[in-house]
Coordinates of C-alpha atoms in Angstrom, one line a residue:
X9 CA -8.0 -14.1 17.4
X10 CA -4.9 -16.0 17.7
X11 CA -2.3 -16.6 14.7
X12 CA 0.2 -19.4 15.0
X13 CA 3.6 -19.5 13.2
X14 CA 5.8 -22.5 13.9
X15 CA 9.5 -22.4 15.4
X16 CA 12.7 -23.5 13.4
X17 CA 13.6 -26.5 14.5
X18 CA 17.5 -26.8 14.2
X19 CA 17.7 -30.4 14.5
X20 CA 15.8 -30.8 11.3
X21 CA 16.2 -27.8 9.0
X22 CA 19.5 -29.6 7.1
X23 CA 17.2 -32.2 6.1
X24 CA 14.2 -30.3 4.5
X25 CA 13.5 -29.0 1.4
X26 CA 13.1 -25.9 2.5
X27 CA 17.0 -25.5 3.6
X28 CA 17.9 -25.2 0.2
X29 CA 15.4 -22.8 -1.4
X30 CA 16.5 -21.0 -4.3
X31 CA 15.2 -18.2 -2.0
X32 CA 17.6 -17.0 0.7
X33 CA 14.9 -14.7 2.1
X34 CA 12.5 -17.5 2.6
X35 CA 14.1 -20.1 4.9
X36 CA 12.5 -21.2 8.2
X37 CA 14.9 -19.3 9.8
X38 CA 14.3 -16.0 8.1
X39 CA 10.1 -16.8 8.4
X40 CA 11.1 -17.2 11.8
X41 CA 12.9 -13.9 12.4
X42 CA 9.8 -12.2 10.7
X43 CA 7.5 -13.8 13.1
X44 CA 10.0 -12.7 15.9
X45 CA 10.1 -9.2 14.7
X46 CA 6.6 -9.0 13.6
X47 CA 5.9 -9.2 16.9
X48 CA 8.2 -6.8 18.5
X49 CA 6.7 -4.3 16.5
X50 CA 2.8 -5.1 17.3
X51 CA 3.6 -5.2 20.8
X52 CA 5.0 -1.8 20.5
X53 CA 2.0 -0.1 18.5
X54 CA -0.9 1.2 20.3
X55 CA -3.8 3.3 17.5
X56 CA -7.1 2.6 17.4
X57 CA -6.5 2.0 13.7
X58 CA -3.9 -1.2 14.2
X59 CA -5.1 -4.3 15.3
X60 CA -3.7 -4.8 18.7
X61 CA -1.5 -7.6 20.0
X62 CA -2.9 -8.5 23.6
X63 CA 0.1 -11.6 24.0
X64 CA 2.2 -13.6 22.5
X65 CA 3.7 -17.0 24.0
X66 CA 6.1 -19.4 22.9
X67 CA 5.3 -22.6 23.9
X68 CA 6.2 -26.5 22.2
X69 CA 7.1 -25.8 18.3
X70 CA 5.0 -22.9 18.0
X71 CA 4.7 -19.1 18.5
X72 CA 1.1 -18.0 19.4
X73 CA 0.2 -14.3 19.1
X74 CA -3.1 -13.4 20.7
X75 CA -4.7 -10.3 19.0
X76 CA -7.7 -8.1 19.1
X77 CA -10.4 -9.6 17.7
X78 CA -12.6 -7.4 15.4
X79 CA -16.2 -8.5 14.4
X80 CA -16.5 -7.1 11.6
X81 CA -14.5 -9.3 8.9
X82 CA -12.4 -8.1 5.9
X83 CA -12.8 -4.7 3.9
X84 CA -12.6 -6.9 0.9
X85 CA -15.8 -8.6 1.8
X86 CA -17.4 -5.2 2.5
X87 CA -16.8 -4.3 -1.1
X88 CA -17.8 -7.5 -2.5
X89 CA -20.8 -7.4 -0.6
X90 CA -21.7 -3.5 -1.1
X91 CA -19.6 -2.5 -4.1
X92 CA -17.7 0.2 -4.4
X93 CA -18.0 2.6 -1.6
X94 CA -19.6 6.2 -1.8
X95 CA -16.6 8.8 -1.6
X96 CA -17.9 9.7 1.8
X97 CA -18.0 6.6 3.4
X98 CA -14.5 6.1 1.7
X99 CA -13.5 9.5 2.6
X100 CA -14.0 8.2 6.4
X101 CA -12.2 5.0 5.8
X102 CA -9.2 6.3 4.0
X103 CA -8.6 9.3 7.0
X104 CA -8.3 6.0 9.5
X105 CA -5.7 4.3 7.7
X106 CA -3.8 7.4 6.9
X107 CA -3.8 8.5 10.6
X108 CA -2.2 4.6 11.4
X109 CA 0.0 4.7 8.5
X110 CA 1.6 8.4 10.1
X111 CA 1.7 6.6 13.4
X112 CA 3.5 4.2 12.0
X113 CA 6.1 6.3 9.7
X114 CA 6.5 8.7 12.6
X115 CA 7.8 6.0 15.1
X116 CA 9.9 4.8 12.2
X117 CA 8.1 1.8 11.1
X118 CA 6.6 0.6 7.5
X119 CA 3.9 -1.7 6.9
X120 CA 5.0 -2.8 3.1
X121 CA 2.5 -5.4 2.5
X122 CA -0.9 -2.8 2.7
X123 CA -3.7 -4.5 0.5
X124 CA -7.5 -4.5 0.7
X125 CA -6.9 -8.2 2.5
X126 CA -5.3 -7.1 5.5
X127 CA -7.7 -3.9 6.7
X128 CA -10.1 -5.0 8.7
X129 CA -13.3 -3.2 9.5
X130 CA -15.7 -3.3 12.9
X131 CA -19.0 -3.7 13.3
X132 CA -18.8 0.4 13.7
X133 CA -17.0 0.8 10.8
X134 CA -14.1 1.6 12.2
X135 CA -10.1 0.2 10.9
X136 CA -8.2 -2.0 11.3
X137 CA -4.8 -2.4 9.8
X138 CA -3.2 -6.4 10.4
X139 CA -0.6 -8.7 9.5
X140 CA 3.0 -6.7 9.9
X141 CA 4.7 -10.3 8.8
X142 CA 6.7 -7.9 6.3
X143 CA 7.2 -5.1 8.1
X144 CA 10.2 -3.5 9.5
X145 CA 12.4 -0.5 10.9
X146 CA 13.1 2.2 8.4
X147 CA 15.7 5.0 9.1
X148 CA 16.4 7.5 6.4
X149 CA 20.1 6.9 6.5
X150 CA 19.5 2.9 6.1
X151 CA 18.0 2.3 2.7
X152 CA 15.4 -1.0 2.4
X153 CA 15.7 -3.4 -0.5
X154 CA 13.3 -6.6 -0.1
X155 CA 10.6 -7.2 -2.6
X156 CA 7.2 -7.3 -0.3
X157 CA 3.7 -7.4 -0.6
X158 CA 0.9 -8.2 -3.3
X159 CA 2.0 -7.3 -6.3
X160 CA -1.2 -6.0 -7.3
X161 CA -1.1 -3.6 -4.5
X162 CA 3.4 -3.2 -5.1
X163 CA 5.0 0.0 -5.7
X164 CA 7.2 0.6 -8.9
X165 CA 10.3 0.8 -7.0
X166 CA 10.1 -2.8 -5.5
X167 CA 9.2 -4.0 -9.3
X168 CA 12.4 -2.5 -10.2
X169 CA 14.4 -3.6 -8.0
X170 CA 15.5 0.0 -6.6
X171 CA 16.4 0.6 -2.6
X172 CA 14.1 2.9 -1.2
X173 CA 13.6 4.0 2.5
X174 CA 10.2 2.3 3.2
X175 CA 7.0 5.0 4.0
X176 CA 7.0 5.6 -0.1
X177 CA 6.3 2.1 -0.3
X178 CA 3.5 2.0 1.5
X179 CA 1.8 5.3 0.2
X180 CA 1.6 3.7 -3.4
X181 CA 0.0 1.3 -1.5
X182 CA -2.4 3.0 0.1
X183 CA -3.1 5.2 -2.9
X184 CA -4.2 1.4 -4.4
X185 CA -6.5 0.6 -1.7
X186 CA -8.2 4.2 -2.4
X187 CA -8.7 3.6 -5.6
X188 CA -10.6 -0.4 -5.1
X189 CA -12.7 1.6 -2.3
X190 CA -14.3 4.3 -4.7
X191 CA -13.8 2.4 -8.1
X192 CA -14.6 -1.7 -6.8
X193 CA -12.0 -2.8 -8.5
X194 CA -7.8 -2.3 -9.1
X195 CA -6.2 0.1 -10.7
X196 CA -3.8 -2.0 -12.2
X197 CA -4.7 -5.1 -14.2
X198 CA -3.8 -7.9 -16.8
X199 CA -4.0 -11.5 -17.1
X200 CA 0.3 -11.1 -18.6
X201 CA 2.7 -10.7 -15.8
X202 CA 4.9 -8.6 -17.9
X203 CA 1.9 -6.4 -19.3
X204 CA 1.1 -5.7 -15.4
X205 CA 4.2 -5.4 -14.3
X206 CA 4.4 -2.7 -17.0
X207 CA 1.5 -0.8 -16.4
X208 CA 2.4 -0.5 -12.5
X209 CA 5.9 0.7 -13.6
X210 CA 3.8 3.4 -15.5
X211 CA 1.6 4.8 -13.2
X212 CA -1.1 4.8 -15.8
X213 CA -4.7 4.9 -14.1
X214 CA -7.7 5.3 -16.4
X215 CA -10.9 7.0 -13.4
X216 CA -14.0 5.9 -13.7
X217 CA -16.7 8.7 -15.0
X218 CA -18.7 8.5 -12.0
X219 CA -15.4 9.7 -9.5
X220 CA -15.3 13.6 -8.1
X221 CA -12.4 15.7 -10.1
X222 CA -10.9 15.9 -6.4
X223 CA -10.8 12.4 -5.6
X224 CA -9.2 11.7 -9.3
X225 CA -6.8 14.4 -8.1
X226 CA -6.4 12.9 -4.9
X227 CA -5.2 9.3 -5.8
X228 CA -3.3 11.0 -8.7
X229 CA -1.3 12.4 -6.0
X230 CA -1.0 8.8 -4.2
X231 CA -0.4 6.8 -7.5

């Protein structure tokens, strides 16, 4: 698989739109030093769990990043396809992107935009976490403070607008993608922005019947 991002090109930037985006996060030459770390970091990660970055070239007005290819599609098109998962095949699913998640926070690195849509799963069933466009280097003593991810899938610290240090950001989010895999849907959901935003901030889940007292307990723990 190969994913292209394009290079800033100085000559032009004055003139676009883009230069003056209400946004200061989102110019070409911030998209461009996420590409540039992006893939700094998958070049350093090696788990069966992450999807792996074989090359990267920079060639003309693009950067190409040449990565593992896995067969299998998207987890969210598993679920579509199969519905909700049974708590053992889940159980198997969440214990791989928990182990990559750990490899990650342990060599000081957070995901922060973990969602359904960027897991990956072989024809083996086995994980694949992609896309670290939003990730980053996190040091206990250096405190984080961009908004990233789905918001769907967003932790209430980021929705508040509070620093944090980064591997709590990605737990709520993990604790989401639990949930879609054993319930087929999200936990949190309205068709008002504010309403969401407010359930999210609460940490109000309502479990299905159907779900074990331990996995309730477990994502309890998560969410």
């Amino acid at each position: 698989a190969v994913k292209i991002m394009p290079k800033v090109n100085l000559n032009s930037i004055a003139a676009t739109s883009e230069a003056k985006s209400k946004d200061p996060k989102d110019t070409p030459r911030e998209r461009e030093q996420r590409t540039i770390r992006e893939m700094a970091i998958m070049h350093l990660l090696r788990h069966p769990n992450i999807c792996q970055l074989k090359e990267w070239v920079v060639h003309g007005d693009h950067y190409y990043m040449f990565l593992e290819y896995i067969e299998g599609g998207q987890l969210l098109d598993y679920i579509i396809s199969h519905g909700k998962l049974r708590e053992k095949l889940a159980r198997k699913f969440a214990r791989q992107i928990v182990s990559a998640l750990d490899y990650c926070h342990r060599n000081s690195i957070v995901h922060r935009d973990l969602k359904i849509e960027n897991i990956l799963i072989t024809n083996h069933e086995e994980i694949k976490i992609i896309d670290f466009g939003l990730s980053n280097i996190y040091s206990p003593s250096r405190l984080l403070n961009t908004f990233c991810g789905s918001l769907y899938f967003a932790a209430p610290e980021l929705l508040q607008a509070r620093n944090y240090t980064g591997p709590e950001v990605d737990v709520w989010s993990f604790g989401v993608v639990l949930y879609v895999l054993v319930c087929g849907r999200v936990p949190f959901d309205d068709t008002s922005l504010p309403a969401l935003h407010q359930k999210i901030k609460s940490g109000h889940v309502e479990y299905p019947d159907h779900l074990s007292k331990g996995k309730e307990r477990d994502m309890m723990s998560l969410l």
